[in-house]
Each structure stands twice: as C-alpha cells, then as structure tokens.
PDB file of C-alpha atoms in Angstrom:
ATOM      1  CA  GLU K 917     -15.288  -7.034  10.808  1.00 96.00           C
ATOM      2  CA  VAL K 918     -12.698  -7.290   8.051  1.00 97.00           C
ATOM      3  CA  GLN K 919      -9.520  -8.998   9.205  1.00 98.00           C
ATOM      4  CA  LEU K 920      -6.325  -9.885   7.409  1.00 98.00           C
ATOM      5  CA  VAL K 921      -3.730 -11.908   9.295  1.00 98.00           C
ATOM      6  CA  GLU K 922      -0.323 -12.607   7.774  1.00 98.00           C
ATOM      7  CA  SER K 923       1.994 -15.401   8.810  1.00 98.00           C
ATOM      8  CA  GLY K 924       5.086 -17.199   7.594  1.00 97.00           C
ATOM      9  CA  GLY K 925       7.736 -14.528   8.005  1.00 97.00           C
ATOM     10  CA  GLY K 926      11.078 -15.198   9.594  1.00 97.00           C
ATOM     11  CA  LEU K 927      14.820 -15.367   9.084  1.00 98.00           C
ATOM     12  CA  VAL K 928      16.109 -16.977   5.899  1.00 98.00           C
ATOM     13  CA  GLN K 929      19.497 -17.119   4.223  1.00 98.00           C
ATOM     14  CA  PRO K 930      20.131 -15.451   0.867  1.00 98.00           C
ATOM     15  CA  GLY K 931      19.000 -17.764  -1.915  1.00 98.00           C
ATOM     16  CA  GLY K 932      16.436 -19.399   0.333  1.00 98.00           C
ATOM     17  CA  SER K 933      12.669 -19.614   0.111  1.00 98.00           C
ATOM     18  CA  LEU K 934       9.723 -18.622   2.252  1.00 98.00           C
ATOM     19  CA  ARG K 935       5.963 -18.820   1.841  1.00 98.00           C
ATOM     20  CA  LEU K 936       3.788 -16.122   3.329  1.00 98.00           C
ATOM     21  CA  SER K 937       0.107 -16.642   4.047  1.00 98.00           C
ATOM     22  CA  CYS K 938      -2.716 -14.190   4.632  1.00 98.00           C
ATOM     23  CA  ALA K 939      -5.928 -15.391   6.244  1.00 98.00           C
ATOM     24  CA  ALA K 940      -8.908 -13.205   5.375  1.00 98.00           C
ATOM     25  CA  SER K 941     -12.239 -12.948   7.165  1.00 98.00           C
ATOM     26  CA  GLY K 942     -15.236 -10.660   7.446  1.00 98.00           C
ATOM     27  CA  PHE K 943     -15.772 -10.034   3.738  1.00 97.00           C
ATOM     28  CA  ALA K 944     -16.410 -11.820   0.438  1.00 97.00           C
ATOM     29  CA  PHE K 945     -12.788 -12.749  -0.248  1.00 97.00           C
ATOM     30  CA  SER K 946     -13.573 -14.362  -3.595  1.00 97.00           C
ATOM     31  CA  SER K 947     -14.872 -11.036  -4.950  1.00 97.00           C
ATOM     32  CA  TYR K 948     -11.777  -8.925  -4.311  1.00 97.00           C
ATOM     33  CA  TRP K 949      -8.424  -8.468  -5.924  1.00 97.00           C
ATOM     34  CA  MET K 950      -5.720  -8.869  -3.293  1.00 97.00           C
ATOM     35  CA  SER K 951      -2.263  -7.342  -3.028  1.00 98.00           C
ATOM     36  CA  TRP K 952       1.025  -7.775  -1.228  1.00 98.00           C
ATOM     37  CA  VAL K 953       2.872  -4.595  -0.203  1.00 98.00           C
ATOM     38  CA  ARG K 954       6.232  -4.500   1.551  1.00 98.00           C
ATOM     39  CA  GLN K 955       8.136  -1.983   3.633  1.00 98.00           C
ATOM     40  CA  VAL K 956      11.780  -2.011   4.583  1.00 97.00           C
ATOM     41  CA  PRO K 957      11.843  -0.999   8.273  1.00 94.00           C
ATOM     42  CA  GLY K 958      12.126   2.764   8.487  1.00 93.00           C
ATOM     43  CA  ARG K 959      11.592   3.203   4.744  1.00 96.00           C
ATOM     44  CA  GLY K 960       8.686   3.682   2.347  1.00 97.00           C
ATOM     45  CA  LEU K 961       6.041   1.382   0.922  1.00 98.00           C
ATOM     46  CA  GLU K 962       6.535  -0.796  -2.149  1.00 98.00           C
ATOM     47  CA  TRP K 963       3.717  -2.640  -3.891  1.00 98.00           C
ATOM     48  CA  VAL K 964       4.821  -6.183  -4.716  1.00 98.00           C
ATOM     49  CA  ALA K 965       2.036  -8.019  -6.519  1.00 98.00           C
ATOM     50  CA  ASN K 966      -1.708  -8.331  -6.967  1.00 96.00           C
ATOM     51  CA  MET K 967      -4.125 -10.917  -8.232  1.00 97.00           C
ATOM     52  CA  ARG K 968      -7.648 -10.966  -9.669  1.00 96.00           C
ATOM     53  CA  PRO K 969     -10.239 -13.017  -7.763  1.00 95.00           C
ATOM     54  CA  ASP K 970     -10.227 -15.860 -10.298  1.00 94.00           C
ATOM     55  CA  GLY K 971      -6.457 -15.721 -10.758  1.00 92.00           C
ATOM     56  CA  GLY K 972      -6.856 -14.679 -14.390  1.00 94.00           C
ATOM     57  CA  GLU K 973      -4.753 -11.525 -13.999  1.00 95.00           C
ATOM     58  CA  ILE K 974      -1.577 -11.259 -11.954  1.00 97.00           C
ATOM     59  CA  TYR K 975       0.910  -8.392 -11.794  1.00 97.00           C
ATOM     60  CA  TYR K 976       4.312  -8.031 -10.141  1.00 98.00           C
ATOM     61  CA  VAL K 977       6.840  -5.308  -9.529  1.00 97.00           C
ATOM     62  CA  ASP K 978       9.867  -5.913 -11.757  1.00 97.00           C
ATOM     63  CA  SER K 979      12.232  -6.603  -8.863  1.00 97.00           C
ATOM     64  CA  VAL K 980      10.386  -9.809  -7.880  1.00 98.00           C
ATOM     65  CA  LYS K 981       9.349 -11.152 -11.280  1.00 98.00           C
ATOM     66  CA  GLY K 982      10.542 -14.718 -11.755  1.00 97.00           C
ATOM     67  CA  ARG K 983      11.262 -15.118  -8.042  1.00 98.00           C
ATOM     68  CA  PHE K 984       7.944 -14.489  -6.259  1.00 98.00           C
ATOM     69  CA  THR K 985       4.568 -16.085  -6.988  1.00 98.00           C
ATOM     70  CA  ILE K 986       1.270 -14.768  -5.691  1.00 98.00           C
ATOM     71  CA  SER K 987      -1.597 -17.237  -5.365  1.00 98.00           C
ATOM     72  CA  ARG K 988      -4.892 -17.625  -3.561  1.00 98.00           C
ATOM     73  CA  ASP K 989      -7.339 -20.250  -2.370  1.00 98.00           C
ATOM     74  CA  ASN K 990     -10.816 -18.746  -2.360  1.00 98.00           C
ATOM     75  CA  ALA K 991     -12.263 -21.805  -0.613  1.00 98.00           C
ATOM     76  CA  LYS K 992      -9.913 -21.160   2.302  1.00 98.00           C
ATOM     77  CA  ASN K 993     -10.141 -17.348   2.136  1.00 98.00           C
ATOM     78  CA  SER K 994      -6.384 -17.247   1.887  1.00 98.00           C
ATOM     79  CA  LEU K 995      -3.731 -15.379  -0.077  1.00 98.00           C
ATOM     80  CA  TYR K 996      -0.150 -16.566  -0.469  1.00 98.00           C
ATOM     81  CA  LEU K 997       3.235 -15.274  -1.557  1.00 98.00           C
ATOM     82  CA  GLN K 998       5.850 -17.844  -2.472  1.00 98.00           C
ATOM     83  CA  MET K 999       9.245 -16.182  -2.333  1.00 98.00           C
ATOM     84  CA  ASN K1000      12.223 -17.959  -3.905  1.00 98.00           C
ATOM     85  CA  SER K1001      15.823 -16.913  -4.517  1.00 98.00           C
ATOM     86  CA  LEU K1002      15.529 -14.424  -1.705  1.00 98.00           C
ATOM     87  CA  ARG K1003      17.984 -11.545  -1.555  1.00 98.00           C
ATOM     88  CA  VAL K1004      19.126  -9.307   1.270  1.00 98.00           C
ATOM     89  CA  ASP K1005      17.161  -6.432  -0.257  1.00 97.00           C
ATOM     90  CA  ASP K1006      13.933  -8.453   0.074  1.00 98.00           C
ATOM     91  CA  THR K1007      14.157  -7.862   3.832  1.00 98.00           C
ATOM     92  CA  ALA K1008      10.962  -6.045   4.782  1.00 98.00           C
ATOM     93  CA  VAL K1009       7.640  -6.201   6.546  1.00 98.00           C
ATOM     94  CA  TYR K1010       5.191  -7.791   4.128  1.00 98.00           C
ATOM     95  CA  TYR K1011       1.578  -6.650   4.271  1.00 98.00           C
ATOM     96  CA  CYS K1012      -1.439  -8.314   2.772  1.00 98.00           C
ATOM     97  CA  ALA K1013      -3.989  -5.748   1.592  1.00 98.00           C
ATOM     98  CA  ARG K1014      -7.517  -5.901   0.263  1.00 97.00           C
ATOM     99  CA  ASP K1015      -7.580  -4.422  -3.213  1.00 94.00           C
ATOM    100  CA  LYS K1016     -10.459  -3.538  -5.507  1.00 90.00           C
ATOM    101  CA  ILE K1017     -13.489  -5.393  -6.769  1.00 86.00           C
ATOM    102  CA  VAL K1018     -13.487  -3.442 -10.011  1.00 87.00           C
ATOM    103  CA  GLY K1019     -11.899  -0.213 -11.230  1.00 86.00           C
ATOM    104  CA  PRO K1020      -8.656   1.337  -9.973  1.00 89.00           C
ATOM    105  CA  SER K1021      -6.811  -0.283  -7.103  1.00 90.00           C
ATOM    106  CA  ASN K1022      -6.896   1.028  -3.593  1.00 93.00           C
ATOM    107  CA  PHE K1023      -5.996  -0.773  -0.402  1.00 97.00           C
ATOM    108  CA  ASP K1024      -8.736  -0.231   2.149  1.00 96.00           C
ATOM    109  CA  TYR K1025      -7.802  -2.941   4.633  1.00 98.00           C
ATOM    110  CA  TRP K1026      -4.352  -4.122   5.654  1.00 98.00           C
ATOM    111  CA  GLY K1027      -2.970  -6.870   7.827  1.00 98.00           C
ATOM    112  CA  GLN K1028      -0.540  -6.221  10.652  1.00 97.00           C
ATOM    113  CA  GLY K1029       2.388  -7.382   8.543  1.00 98.00           C
ATOM    114  CA  THR K1030       4.939 -10.161   8.838  1.00 98.00           C
ATOM    115  CA  LEU K1031       8.680  -9.513   8.943  1.00 98.00           C
ATOM    116  CA  VAL K1032      10.950 -11.277   6.482  1.00 98.00           C
ATOM    117  CA  THR K1033      14.663 -11.027   7.199  1.00 98.00           C
ATOM    118  CA  VAL K1034      17.128 -12.261   4.597  1.00 98.00           C
ATOM    119  CA  SER K1035      20.558 -12.563   6.100  1.00 97.00           C
ATOM    120  CA  SER K1036      23.460 -14.980   6.394  1.00 95.00           C
TER     121      SER K1036
ATOM    122  CA  ASP S 718       6.925   2.672 -14.723  1.00 94.00           C
ATOM    123  CA  ILE S 719       5.248   5.743 -13.263  1.00 96.00           C
ATOM    124  CA  GLN S 720       7.335   7.676 -10.737  1.00 97.00           C
ATOM    125  CA  MET S 721       5.589   9.427  -7.846  1.00 98.00           C
ATOM    126  CA  THR S 722       7.393  12.333  -6.199  1.00 98.00           C
ATOM    127  CA  GLN S 723       6.129  13.660  -2.886  1.00 98.00           C
ATOM    128  CA  SER S 724       7.115  16.907  -1.269  1.00 98.00           C
ATOM    129  CA  PRO S 725       8.174  17.827   1.218  1.00 97.00           C
ATOM    130  CA  SER S 726       9.779  14.682   2.612  1.00 97.00           C
ATOM    131  CA  SER S 727       9.113  15.999   6.091  1.00 97.00           C
ATOM    132  CA  LEU S 728       7.554  19.013   7.710  1.00 97.00           C
ATOM    133  CA  SER S 729       7.134  20.470  11.148  1.00 97.00           C
ATOM    134  CA  ALA S 730       3.752  21.821  12.121  1.00 96.00           C
ATOM    135  CA  SER S 731       1.636  22.690  15.118  1.00 95.00           C
ATOM    136  CA  VAL S 732      -1.799  21.652  16.230  1.00 96.00           C
ATOM    137  CA  GLY S 733      -4.331  23.753  14.349  1.00 96.00           C
ATOM    138  CA  ASP S 734      -2.094  24.389  11.342  1.00 97.00           C
ATOM    139  CA  ARG S 735      -3.264  23.910   7.776  1.00 97.00           C
ATOM    140  CA  VAL S 736      -0.942  21.429   6.079  1.00 97.00           C
ATOM    141  CA  THR S 737      -0.603  20.603   2.392  1.00 98.00           C
ATOM    142  CA  ILE S 738       1.411  17.726   0.948  1.00 98.00           C
ATOM    143  CA  THR S 739       1.957  17.434  -2.786  1.00 98.00           C
ATOM    144  CA  CYS S 740       2.506  14.489  -5.089  1.00 98.00           C
ATOM    145  CA  ARG S 741       3.606  14.620  -8.713  1.00 98.00           C
ATOM    146  CA  ALA S 742       3.309  11.798 -11.217  1.00 98.00           C
ATOM    147  CA  SER S 743       5.846  11.322 -13.997  1.00 98.00           C
ATOM    148  CA  GLN S 744       2.990  11.015 -16.495  1.00 97.00           C
ATOM    149  CA  SER S 745      -0.714  11.779 -16.490  1.00 98.00           C
ATOM    150  CA  ILE S 746      -2.682   9.406 -14.292  1.00 97.00           C
ATOM    151  CA  SER S 747      -6.071  11.117 -14.528  1.00 96.00           C
ATOM    152  CA  ASN S 748      -7.514  10.890 -11.000  1.00 96.00           C
ATOM    153  CA  TYR S 749      -6.054   7.463 -10.201  1.00 97.00           C
ATOM    154  CA  LEU S 750      -4.389   8.591  -7.002  1.00 97.00           C
ATOM    155  CA  ASN S 751      -4.779   7.391  -3.418  1.00 98.00           C
ATOM    156  CA  TRP S 752      -3.507   8.769  -0.108  1.00 98.00           C
ATOM    157  CA  TYR S 753      -2.556   6.757   2.981  1.00 98.00           C
ATOM    158  CA  GLN S 754      -1.586   7.597   6.549  1.00 98.00           C
ATOM    159  CA  GLN S 755       0.825   5.456   8.533  1.00 98.00           C
ATOM    160  CA  LYS S 756       1.697   5.767  12.202  1.00 97.00           C
ATOM    161  CA  PRO S 757       4.835   4.210  13.722  1.00 94.00           C
ATOM    162  CA  GLY S 758       4.500   0.463  14.156  1.00 93.00           C
ATOM    163  CA  GLY S 759       1.182   0.356  12.355  1.00 97.00           C
ATOM    164  CA  ALA S 760      -0.177  -0.577   8.965  1.00 98.00           C
ATOM    165  CA  PRO S 761      -1.125   2.123   6.459  1.00 98.00           C
ATOM    166  CA  ARG S 762      -4.669   3.482   6.471  1.00 98.00           C
ATOM    167  CA  LEU S 763      -6.501   4.564   3.331  1.00 98.00           C
ATOM    168  CA  LEU S 764      -7.567   8.212   3.600  1.00 98.00           C
ATOM    169  CA  ILE S 765      -8.565   9.266   0.097  1.00 98.00           C
ATOM    170  CA  TYR S 766      -9.068   7.422  -3.173  1.00 97.00           C
ATOM    171  CA  ALA S 767      -9.664   8.621  -6.715  1.00 96.00           C
ATOM    172  CA  ALA S 768      -7.761  11.803  -5.826  1.00 97.00           C
ATOM    173  CA  SER S 769     -10.560  13.451  -3.850  1.00 98.00           C
ATOM    174  CA  THR S 770     -13.003  10.880  -2.441  1.00 97.00           C
ATOM    175  CA  LEU S 771     -12.851  10.561   1.329  1.00 97.00           C
ATOM    176  CA  GLN S 772     -12.714   6.971   2.572  1.00 97.00           C
ATOM    177  CA  SER S 773     -15.502   6.033   4.971  1.00 96.00           C
ATOM    178  CA  GLY S 774     -14.700   6.994   8.555  1.00 97.00           C
ATOM    179  CA  VAL S 775     -11.971   9.492   7.679  1.00 98.00           C
ATOM    180  CA  PRO S 776     -12.461  12.932   9.255  1.00 98.00           C
ATOM    181  CA  SER S 777     -13.550  15.742   6.958  1.00 97.00           C
ATOM    182  CA  ARG S 778     -10.467  17.835   7.822  1.00 97.00           C
ATOM    183  CA  PHE S 779      -8.667  15.646   5.269  1.00 98.00           C
ATOM    184  CA  SER S 780      -9.194  16.530   1.622  1.00 98.00           C
ATOM    185  CA  GLY S 781      -7.587  15.643  -1.672  1.00 98.00           C
ATOM    186  CA  SER S 782      -7.365  17.489  -4.962  1.00 98.00           C
ATOM    187  CA  GLY S 783      -5.731  17.353  -8.347  1.00 98.00           C
ATOM    188  CA  SER S 784      -5.710  15.413 -11.575  1.00 97.00           C
ATOM    189  CA  GLY S 785      -3.300  14.574 -14.337  1.00 97.00           C
ATOM    190  CA  THR S 786       0.152  14.865 -12.807  1.00 98.00           C
ATOM    191  CA  TYR S 787      -0.304  17.140  -9.784  1.00 98.00           C
ATOM    192  CA  PHE S 788      -2.107  16.185  -6.582  1.00 98.00           C
ATOM    193  CA  ALA S 789      -2.397  17.501  -3.067  1.00 98.00           C
ATOM    194  CA  LEU S 790      -3.494  16.262   0.332  1.00 98.00           C
ATOM    195  CA  THR S 791      -4.644  18.981   2.731  1.00 98.00           C
ATOM    196  CA  ILE S 792      -5.309  18.727   6.445  1.00 97.00           C
ATOM    197  CA  SER S 793      -7.364  21.795   7.280  1.00 97.00           C
ATOM    198  CA  SER S 794      -6.599  21.936  10.999  1.00 96.00           C
ATOM    199  CA  LEU S 795      -3.959  19.573  12.308  1.00 97.00           C
ATOM    200  CA  ARG S 796      -4.849  17.478  15.318  1.00 96.00           C
ATOM    201  CA  PRO S 797      -2.417  15.596  17.598  1.00 95.00           C
ATOM    202  CA  GLU S 798      -3.436  12.243  16.100  1.00 96.00           C
ATOM    203  CA  ASP S 799      -2.505  13.448  12.594  1.00 97.00           C
ATOM    204  CA  PHE S 800       1.211  13.375  13.255  1.00 93.00           C
ATOM    205  CA  ALA S 801       2.221  10.501  11.011  1.00 97.00           C
ATOM    206  CA  THR S 802       3.726   9.687   7.624  1.00 98.00           C
ATOM    207  CA  TYR S 803       1.603  10.174   4.515  1.00 98.00           C
ATOM    208  CA  TYR S 804       1.996   8.366   1.193  1.00 98.00           C
ATOM    209  CA  CYS S 805       0.474   8.892  -2.219  1.00 98.00           C
ATOM    210  CA  GLN S 806       0.009   5.920  -4.547  1.00 98.00           C
ATOM    211  CA  GLU S 807      -0.925   5.777  -8.209  1.00 97.00           C
ATOM    212  CA  SER S 808      -3.515   3.246  -9.332  1.00 96.00           C
ATOM    213  CA  TYR S 809      -3.304   4.006 -13.060  1.00 95.00           C
ATOM    214  CA  LYS S 810      -1.328   0.920 -14.030  1.00 92.00           C
ATOM    215  CA  ALA S 811       0.949  -1.727 -12.581  1.00 92.00           C
ATOM    216  CA  PRO S 812       3.401  -1.522 -10.941  1.00 94.00           C
ATOM    217  CA  LEU S 813       1.323   0.461  -8.451  1.00 95.00           C
ATOM    218  CA  THR S 814       3.902   2.962  -7.272  1.00 97.00           C
ATOM    219  CA  PHE S 815       3.949   4.787  -3.953  1.00 98.00           C
ATOM    220  CA  GLY S 816       5.492   8.149  -3.311  1.00 98.00           C
ATOM    221  CA  GLY S 817       8.422   8.354  -0.940  1.00 97.00           C
ATOM    222  CA  GLY S 818       6.341   9.593   1.964  1.00 98.00           C
ATOM    223  CA  THR S 819       5.947  12.825   3.931  1.00 98.00           C
ATOM    224  CA  ARG S 820       6.565  12.759   7.650  1.00 98.00           C
ATOM    225  CA  VAL S 821       4.461  15.287   9.549  1.00 97.00           C
ATOM    226  CA  GLU S 822       5.967  16.053  12.936  1.00 95.00           C
ATOM    227  CA  ILE S 823       5.730  18.604  15.652  1.00 81.00           C
TER     228      ILE S 823
END
C-alpha cells in the first residue's frame, strides 16, 4: 500500500524557518518525481515544487523561489521541504504528493498534510 | 505562467443529476490536464489524467474531455458521495497551476 506521511509543521514567527518531511512507503520511491502542494485552509490548491528522482531537475512556484528548498533522500525514502524567510501568506496545509515517473505530472497519491502557521 | 479558470465556482445539484464542470487554460496545453476531487478535511484524489483517462478505481460515471484550452469534467449521474470540490490542474509546464475549484453541493 502506498503511504505518504508528512511531519514537521507547526507555528513559526514571520521570518522563521521550518523543515517539512515526507516519509514514503509501498512503492519504488527512487523512481518517482515528487511534489509539494499547499492549501490555505478554506482555499484552493497551489503547487509549490517538484523534484526529479536523481535531483537533476527541480522546479518551484515563483512565490517560494529563493526561500524554499526541496530535497530528497532516496536511501531513506524521504522527501523534504526546507522553508526559510517564512511569511504570513505561507500559512497553509502542506501536502506531499507522488508525481510522475516519466511524462506529464499528475499526483496519484497524497499524504494527509501538515499544517504550517506563520504568525507573530 | 499558465492560468486555469474553472467555472462555475460552485453549483447546486441533486442526486442523479448530470453535472459538467469546465476549465479553460490561458494558452494551449494539448491534453496535459488532470482533475481532482477533494472532500472536506481530506487530501485531493486524482480522478482523471491526460484530459480523459480515468484513474484506476475511479467510477465510470466520471469522464473528462477536451484539448487545447477547453476542458470539461462530467459526472453522468451524481451520487451522494460526489458532493465535494473539484479542481483542474495543468501539467504542461511548471509552475503546475490548479484551477480555483468548483464546489458541488446539494
């Protein structure tokens, strides 16, 4: 069974940092692109970043470029999102999602999400 | 960046109704379009990818159509468990943009 379990969310002050983790199981993690998607409570979905299995390609939404860093450890079947210089508008539930092997992206498995609250 | 515009933003329907949700892309995206369903408190669920291919395990009452800039998600006969919010998402190029969502309610 495919499982994605996020952790690391919490309350942080503006300008602070947080590192999210996503533990993957039940599939060949090292073969898949992986994505982070966020959702402000009560609002729509926003794709944040994705990463090729070998780390050779990485993409970000403009609003997080230079502040967030996606990374992965294939030996540990884990995906990460390092979030620096956090802003109030980064407050959201952050989902880890399994992306493609090849071809166009689609997110066929999602974690339960972890809430990040940026507030003073 | 590609903009995805869904309509309507919400709709009221009854069990058994045929429901169609549309999604327009700001530029041609071929068939690089996915549809998701999200219920309150839950993670999104992939329904359709590549505009018209049904994801494994998704009931056949869901169907997708379109290419280029205009796409549609149709539920042929609405069931109680289909009341949810639906999102389109382009997979043509990064950033991978979602539509604003369509809430289907009673």
